[in-house]
Amino acid sequence: MPNSRSHNKIAVRLLGITLFMLAASFAAVPLYDIFCRVTGFGGTTQVADENKSDVLDREMIVRFAGSTMSDMPWEFNPMTSRVDARLGETTLVFFEAYNPTKDVVTGTASFNVAPLELGGYFSKIECFCFTEQTLQPGERVEMPVTFYVDPAMVDDPDVEHIQSLTLAYTFHLTSRVPVGTSENNS
C-alpha cells in the first residue's frame, strides 16, 4: 500500500504537468504568430525596414482586396485593384477607409497573401496594419502600403512559376465611442 509521501510526489508531478500545459497553451498563440512571421507560413507577410533587393526584369501581378468584419462600420477598399510590380521593386499603393457613422471608430487590420507560399517573399516596409487606426465621424483617409516582392523567389522551385498574388486586408473593430460620451471628452 503506497504511503502518503508517494501520493504527495504524484500530486506535485501532476500539478507541475498541469501548470506546464496551461503555460504552453498561453504561449502557443504568440509562438505560432512568430513562426508565421518568420517563415511566411499561412500567407503571413514579412516586415522590412527597407528594401535592399536588386530589381529584376520579371513582373509580378499584385492584386489588392479589402473587407471589414460584420461589426466594423467602415467602408474599406483598395484605391487600385492591381499593380504590375517588378520583383525587388519598392511599390506604394493606397487603401481608403471611410467612417460613415457619428461615432469615433478604431480598428485593426489583419492581412495575408495568397497564394500562401508567397507570404515569405512579400515584404511590407510601411503599412497601416502595423498600428490601430482611428477615424472620426465622417472621416475618410488614404492608408499607404509600401512593399516589395523578394526576387529570391525565382530561386525557389516551389514558387518560381507563380506570376500573381493577392494582398488582402480585413479590418476588425477595436472600439466604437459615440461622440459626446465621457470617454471621448477626456
PDB file of C-alpha atoms in Angstrom:
ATOM      1  CA  MET A   1       0.000   0.000   0.000  1.00  0.00           C
ATOM      2  CA  PRO A   2       1.567   3.319  -1.059  1.00  0.00           C
ATOM      3  CA  ASN A   3       2.328   5.802   1.673  1.00  0.00           C
ATOM      4  CA  SER A   4       1.249   9.440   1.795  1.00  0.00           C
ATOM      5  CA  ARG A   5       4.739  10.564   0.757  1.00  0.00           C
ATOM      6  CA  SER A   6       4.411   8.846  -2.648  1.00  0.00           C
ATOM      7  CA  HIS A   7       0.888  10.294  -3.037  1.00  0.00           C
ATOM      8  CA  ASN A   8       2.343  13.773  -2.457  1.00  0.00           C
ATOM      9  CA  LYS A   9       5.035  13.167  -5.110  1.00  0.00           C
ATOM     10  CA  ILE A  10       2.401  12.098  -7.614  1.00  0.00           C
ATOM     11  CA  ALA A  11       0.212  15.105  -6.768  1.00  0.00           C
ATOM     12  CA  VAL A  12       3.171  17.517  -7.185  1.00  0.00           C
ATOM     13  CA  ARG A  13       4.106  15.943 -10.523  1.00  0.00           C
ATOM     14  CA  LEU A  14       0.528  16.149 -11.783  1.00  0.00           C
ATOM     15  CA  LEU A  15       0.296  19.773 -10.659  1.00  0.00           C
ATOM     16  CA  GLY A  16       3.576  20.520 -12.451  1.00  0.00           C
ATOM     17  CA  ILE A  17       2.343  18.892 -15.650  1.00  0.00           C
ATOM     18  CA  THR A  18      -0.935  20.806 -15.407  1.00  0.00           C
ATOM     19  CA  LEU A  19       0.856  24.132 -14.918  1.00  0.00           C
ATOM     20  CA  PHE A  20       3.222  23.372 -17.820  1.00  0.00           C
ATOM     21  CA  MET A  21       0.286  22.548 -20.125  1.00  0.00           C
ATOM     22  CA  LEU A  22      -1.526  25.730 -19.076  1.00  0.00           C
ATOM     23  CA  ALA A  23       1.575  27.845 -19.745  1.00  0.00           C
ATOM     24  CA  ALA A  24       2.107  26.112 -23.098  1.00  0.00           C
ATOM     25  CA  SER A  25      -1.484  26.841 -24.145  1.00  0.00           C
ATOM     26  CA  PHE A  26      -0.997  30.562 -23.469  1.00  0.00           C
ATOM     27  CA  ALA A  27       2.366  30.584 -25.264  1.00  0.00           C
ATOM     28  CA  ALA A  28       1.058  28.731 -28.338  1.00  0.00           C
ATOM     29  CA  VAL A  29      -0.642  31.717 -29.991  1.00  0.00           C
ATOM     30  CA  PRO A  30       2.300  34.164 -29.787  1.00  0.00           C
ATOM     31  CA  LEU A  31       4.781  31.426 -30.738  1.00  0.00           C
ATOM     32  CA  TYR A  32       2.657  30.442 -33.742  1.00  0.00           C
ATOM     33  CA  ASP A  33       2.433  34.121 -34.750  1.00  0.00           C
ATOM     34  CA  ILE A  34       6.224  34.449 -34.565  1.00  0.00           C
ATOM     35  CA  PHE A  35       6.640  31.237 -36.568  1.00  0.00           C
ATOM     36  CA  CYS A  36       4.264  32.523 -39.272  1.00  0.00           C
ATOM     37  CA  ARG A  37       6.001  35.904 -39.483  1.00  0.00           C
ATOM     38  CA  VAL A  38       9.453  34.363 -39.765  1.00  0.00           C
ATOM     39  CA  THR A  39       8.540  31.700 -42.305  1.00  0.00           C
ATOM     40  CA  GLY A  40       5.657  33.328 -44.192  1.00  0.00           C
ATOM     41  CA  PHE A  41       3.560  30.287 -43.287  1.00  0.00           C
ATOM     42  CA  GLY A  42      -0.151  30.700 -43.939  1.00  0.00           C
ATOM     43  CA  GLY A  43       0.359  33.734 -46.186  1.00  0.00           C
ATOM     44  CA  THR A  44       1.832  35.862 -43.410  1.00  0.00           C
ATOM     45  CA  THR A  45       3.942  38.572 -44.973  1.00  0.00           C
ATOM     46  CA  GLN A  46       7.411  39.694 -43.959  1.00  0.00           C
ATOM     47  CA  VAL A  47       8.221  43.102 -42.456  1.00  0.00           C
ATOM     48  CA  ALA A  48      11.254  45.044 -43.666  1.00  0.00           C
ATOM     49  CA  ASP A  49      12.810  48.362 -42.633  1.00  0.00           C
ATOM     50  CA  GLU A  50      13.974  48.976 -46.171  1.00  0.00           C
ATOM     51  CA  ASN A  51      14.373  47.240 -49.493  1.00  0.00           C
ATOM     52  CA  LYS A  52      17.936  46.151 -50.235  1.00  0.00           C
ATOM     53  CA  SER A  53      16.968  43.851 -53.102  1.00  0.00           C
ATOM     54  CA  ASP A  54      18.084  44.026 -56.664  1.00  0.00           C
ATOM     55  CA  VAL A  55      15.274  44.768 -59.092  1.00  0.00           C
ATOM     56  CA  LEU A  56      14.706  42.062 -61.690  1.00  0.00           C
ATOM     57  CA  ASP A  57      13.117  42.467 -65.080  1.00  0.00           C
ATOM     58  CA  ARG A  58      10.389  39.971 -64.179  1.00  0.00           C
ATOM     59  CA  GLU A  59       6.997  41.359 -63.142  1.00  0.00           C
ATOM     60  CA  MET A  60       4.530  40.093 -60.556  1.00  0.00           C
ATOM     61  CA  ILE A  61       0.857  40.985 -60.788  1.00  0.00           C
ATOM     62  CA  VAL A  62      -0.172  42.121 -57.311  1.00  0.00           C
ATOM     63  CA  ARG A  63      -3.920  42.325 -56.660  1.00  0.00           C
ATOM     64  CA  PHE A  64      -5.479  44.011 -53.633  1.00  0.00           C
ATOM     65  CA  ALA A  65      -8.596  43.243 -51.615  1.00  0.00           C
ATOM     66  CA  GLY A  66     -10.181  44.991 -48.662  1.00  0.00           C
ATOM     67  CA  SER A  67     -13.020  43.940 -46.395  1.00  0.00           C
ATOM     68  CA  THR A  68     -14.431  44.542 -42.926  1.00  0.00           C
ATOM     69  CA  MET A  69     -15.815  42.233 -40.281  1.00  0.00           C
ATOM     70  CA  SER A  70     -19.597  42.419 -39.852  1.00  0.00           C
ATOM     71  CA  ASP A  71     -19.372  44.582 -36.713  1.00  0.00           C
ATOM     72  CA  MET A  72     -16.961  47.094 -38.296  1.00  0.00           C
ATOM     73  CA  PRO A  73     -18.981  50.000 -39.717  1.00  0.00           C
ATOM     74  CA  TRP A  74     -16.265  51.380 -42.029  1.00  0.00           C
ATOM     75  CA  GLU A  75     -16.151  51.255 -45.782  1.00  0.00           C
ATOM     76  CA  PHE A  76     -12.703  49.964 -46.726  1.00  0.00           C
ATOM     77  CA  ASN A  77     -11.298  49.282 -50.201  1.00  0.00           C
ATOM     78  CA  PRO A  78      -8.083  49.382 -52.195  1.00  0.00           C
ATOM     79  CA  MET A  79      -7.744  52.537 -54.311  1.00  0.00           C
ATOM     80  CA  THR A  80      -6.306  50.450 -57.128  1.00  0.00           C
ATOM     81  CA  SER A  81      -7.228  46.849 -57.825  1.00  0.00           C
ATOM     82  CA  ARG A  82      -3.800  45.755 -59.074  1.00  0.00           C
ATOM     83  CA  VAL A  83      -0.267  46.761 -59.993  1.00  0.00           C
ATOM     84  CA  ASP A  84       2.395  45.126 -62.114  1.00  0.00           C
ATOM     85  CA  ALA A  85       5.495  45.321 -59.915  1.00  0.00           C
ATOM     86  CA  ARG A  86       8.936  44.126 -60.895  1.00  0.00           C
ATOM     87  CA  LEU A  87      10.482  41.693 -58.437  1.00  0.00           C
ATOM     88  CA  GLY A  88      12.532  43.660 -55.917  1.00  0.00           C
ATOM     89  CA  GLU A  89      10.908  46.986 -56.839  1.00  0.00           C
ATOM     90  CA  THR A  90       9.562  49.093 -53.960  1.00  0.00           C
ATOM     91  CA  THR A  91       5.903  49.839 -54.669  1.00  0.00           C
ATOM     92  CA  LEU A  92       3.456  52.195 -52.961  1.00  0.00           C
ATOM     93  CA  VAL A  93      -0.313  51.680 -53.052  1.00  0.00           C
ATOM     94  CA  PHE A  94      -3.196  53.137 -51.058  1.00  0.00           C
ATOM     95  CA  PHE A  95      -6.321  51.802 -49.445  1.00  0.00           C
ATOM     96  CA  GLU A  96      -9.205  54.082 -48.489  1.00  0.00           C
ATOM     97  CA  ALA A  97     -11.202  53.901 -45.277  1.00  0.00           C
ATOM     98  CA  TYR A  98     -14.342  55.868 -44.546  1.00  0.00           C
ATOM     99  CA  ASN A  99     -16.244  56.096 -41.254  1.00  0.00           C
ATOM    100  CA  PRO A 100     -19.888  56.877 -42.169  1.00  0.00           C
ATOM    101  CA  THR A 101     -21.042  56.777 -38.527  1.00  0.00           C
ATOM    102  CA  LYS A 102     -21.440  59.502 -35.921  1.00  0.00           C
ATOM    103  CA  ASP A 103     -19.026  57.595 -33.660  1.00  0.00           C
ATOM    104  CA  VAL A 104     -15.259  57.571 -33.240  1.00  0.00           C
ATOM    105  CA  VAL A 105     -14.274  54.132 -34.534  1.00  0.00           C
ATOM    106  CA  THR A 106     -10.934  52.396 -34.055  1.00  0.00           C
ATOM    107  CA  GLY A 107      -9.915  49.308 -35.956  1.00  0.00           C
ATOM    108  CA  THR A 108      -7.058  46.942 -36.586  1.00  0.00           C
ATOM    109  CA  ALA A 109      -6.291  45.289 -39.906  1.00  0.00           C
ATOM    110  CA  SER A 110      -5.309  41.676 -40.353  1.00  0.00           C
ATOM    111  CA  PHE A 111      -3.730  40.617 -43.620  1.00  0.00           C
ATOM    112  CA  ASN A 112      -2.477  37.761 -45.707  1.00  0.00           C
ATOM    113  CA  VAL A 113      -1.058  36.933 -49.093  1.00  0.00           C
ATOM    114  CA  ALA A 114      -2.413  34.338 -51.489  1.00  0.00           C
ATOM    115  CA  PRO A 115      -1.106  32.025 -52.688  1.00  0.00           C
ATOM    116  CA  LEU A 116       0.110  31.253 -49.182  1.00  0.00           C
ATOM    117  CA  GLU A 117       3.516  30.041 -50.395  1.00  0.00           C
ATOM    118  CA  LEU A 118       4.436  33.624 -51.361  1.00  0.00           C
ATOM    119  CA  GLY A 119       3.949  35.041 -47.849  1.00  0.00           C
ATOM    120  CA  GLY A 120       7.638  34.603 -47.098  1.00  0.00           C
ATOM    121  CA  TYR A 121       8.592  36.575 -50.221  1.00  0.00           C
ATOM    122  CA  PHE A 122       6.208  39.510 -49.743  1.00  0.00           C
ATOM    123  CA  SER A 123       7.780  42.229 -47.570  1.00  0.00           C
ATOM    124  CA  LYS A 124       5.974  45.280 -46.233  1.00  0.00           C
ATOM    125  CA  ILE A 125       8.099  48.328 -45.431  1.00  0.00           C
ATOM    126  CA  GLU A 126       5.238  50.585 -44.339  1.00  0.00           C
ATOM    127  CA  CYS A 127       1.675  49.562 -43.602  1.00  0.00           C
ATOM    128  CA  PHE A 128      -1.385  50.887 -41.808  1.00  0.00           C
ATOM    129  CA  CYS A 129      -1.779  47.365 -40.444  1.00  0.00           C
ATOM    130  CA  PHE A 130       1.155  47.841 -38.067  1.00  0.00           C
ATOM    131  CA  THR A 131      -0.947  50.026 -35.723  1.00  0.00           C
ATOM    132  CA  GLU A 132      -4.558  50.676 -34.728  1.00  0.00           C
ATOM    133  CA  GLN A 133      -6.372  53.198 -36.912  1.00  0.00           C
ATOM    134  CA  THR A 134      -8.914  55.678 -35.525  1.00  0.00           C
ATOM    135  CA  LEU A 135     -11.377  57.563 -37.706  1.00  0.00           C
ATOM    136  CA  GLN A 136     -13.543  60.425 -36.536  1.00  0.00           C
ATOM    137  CA  PRO A 137     -17.213  60.601 -37.597  1.00  0.00           C
ATOM    138  CA  GLY A 138     -17.438  61.130 -41.362  1.00  0.00           C
ATOM    139  CA  GLU A 139     -13.639  60.956 -41.776  1.00  0.00           C
ATOM    140  CA  ARG A 140     -12.149  59.496 -44.951  1.00  0.00           C
ATOM    141  CA  VAL A 141      -8.443  58.607 -45.098  1.00  0.00           C
ATOM    142  CA  GLU A 142      -5.953  57.130 -47.520  1.00  0.00           C
ATOM    143  CA  MET A 143      -3.794  54.429 -45.959  1.00  0.00           C
ATOM    144  CA  PRO A 144      -0.436  53.643 -47.590  1.00  0.00           C
ATOM    145  CA  VAL A 145       1.240  50.284 -48.039  1.00  0.00           C
ATOM    146  CA  THR A 146       4.846  50.187 -49.228  1.00  0.00           C
ATOM    147  CA  PHE A 147       6.071  46.734 -50.227  1.00  0.00           C
ATOM    148  CA  TYR A 148       8.253  44.660 -52.486  1.00  0.00           C
ATOM    149  CA  VAL A 149       8.277  41.074 -53.679  1.00  0.00           C
ATOM    150  CA  ASP A 150      11.612  39.476 -52.833  1.00  0.00           C
ATOM    151  CA  PRO A 151      13.394  38.473 -56.041  1.00  0.00           C
ATOM    152  CA  ALA A 152      14.805  35.438 -54.185  1.00  0.00           C
ATOM    153  CA  MET A 153      11.526  33.731 -55.098  1.00  0.00           C
ATOM    154  CA  VAL A 154      12.955  32.962 -58.555  1.00  0.00           C
ATOM    155  CA  ASP A 155      15.415  30.573 -56.860  1.00  0.00           C
ATOM    156  CA  ASP A 156      12.644  28.659 -55.056  1.00  0.00           C
ATOM    157  CA  PRO A 157      11.264  25.875 -57.259  1.00  0.00           C
ATOM    158  CA  ASP A 158       8.047  25.812 -55.209  1.00  0.00           C
ATOM    159  CA  VAL A 159       7.096  29.393 -56.141  1.00  0.00           C
ATOM    160  CA  GLU A 160       9.240  30.464 -59.131  1.00  0.00           C
ATOM    161  CA  HIS A 161       6.364  29.778 -61.569  1.00  0.00           C
ATOM    162  CA  ILE A 162       3.827  31.967 -59.728  1.00  0.00           C
ATOM    163  CA  GLN A 163       3.045  35.148 -61.642  1.00  0.00           C
ATOM    164  CA  SER A 164       0.422  36.845 -59.470  1.00  0.00           C
ATOM    165  CA  LEU A 165      -0.545  37.244 -55.844  1.00  0.00           C
ATOM    166  CA  THR A 166      -3.256  38.913 -53.788  1.00  0.00           C
ATOM    167  CA  LEU A 167      -2.670  41.048 -50.713  1.00  0.00           C
ATOM    168  CA  ALA A 168      -5.870  41.083 -48.669  1.00  0.00           C
ATOM    169  CA  TYR A 169      -6.787  43.094 -45.571  1.00  0.00           C
ATOM    170  CA  THR A 170      -9.722  42.745 -43.217  1.00  0.00           C
ATOM    171  CA  PHE A 171     -10.486  45.494 -40.690  1.00  0.00           C
ATOM    172  CA  HIS A 172     -11.681  44.422 -37.251  1.00  0.00           C
ATOM    173  CA  LEU A 173     -13.486  46.688 -34.798  1.00  0.00           C
ATOM    174  CA  THR A 174     -11.348  47.586 -31.785  1.00  0.00           C
ATOM    175  CA  SER A 175     -13.573  50.247 -30.233  1.00  0.00           C
ATOM    176  CA  ARG A 176     -16.551  52.427 -31.044  1.00  0.00           C
ATOM    177  CA  VAL A 177     -17.217  55.521 -28.958  1.00  0.00           C
ATOM    178  CA  PRO A 178     -20.267  57.714 -29.607  1.00  0.00           C
ATOM    179  CA  VAL A 179     -19.299  61.383 -29.920  1.00  0.00           C
ATOM    180  CA  GLY A 180     -20.104  63.296 -26.742  1.00  0.00           C
ATOM    181  CA  THR A 181     -19.548  60.425 -24.296  1.00  0.00           C
ATOM    182  CA  SER A 182     -17.261  60.821 -21.302  1.00  0.00           C
ATOM    183  CA  GLU A 183     -14.622  58.507 -22.890  1.00  0.00           C
ATOM    184  CA  ASN A 184     -14.383  60.852 -25.856  1.00  0.00           C
ATOM    185  CA  ASN A 185     -14.295  64.057 -23.790  1.00  0.00           C
ATOM    186  CA  SER A 186     -11.303  63.173 -21.621  1.00  0.00           C
TER     187      SER A 186
END
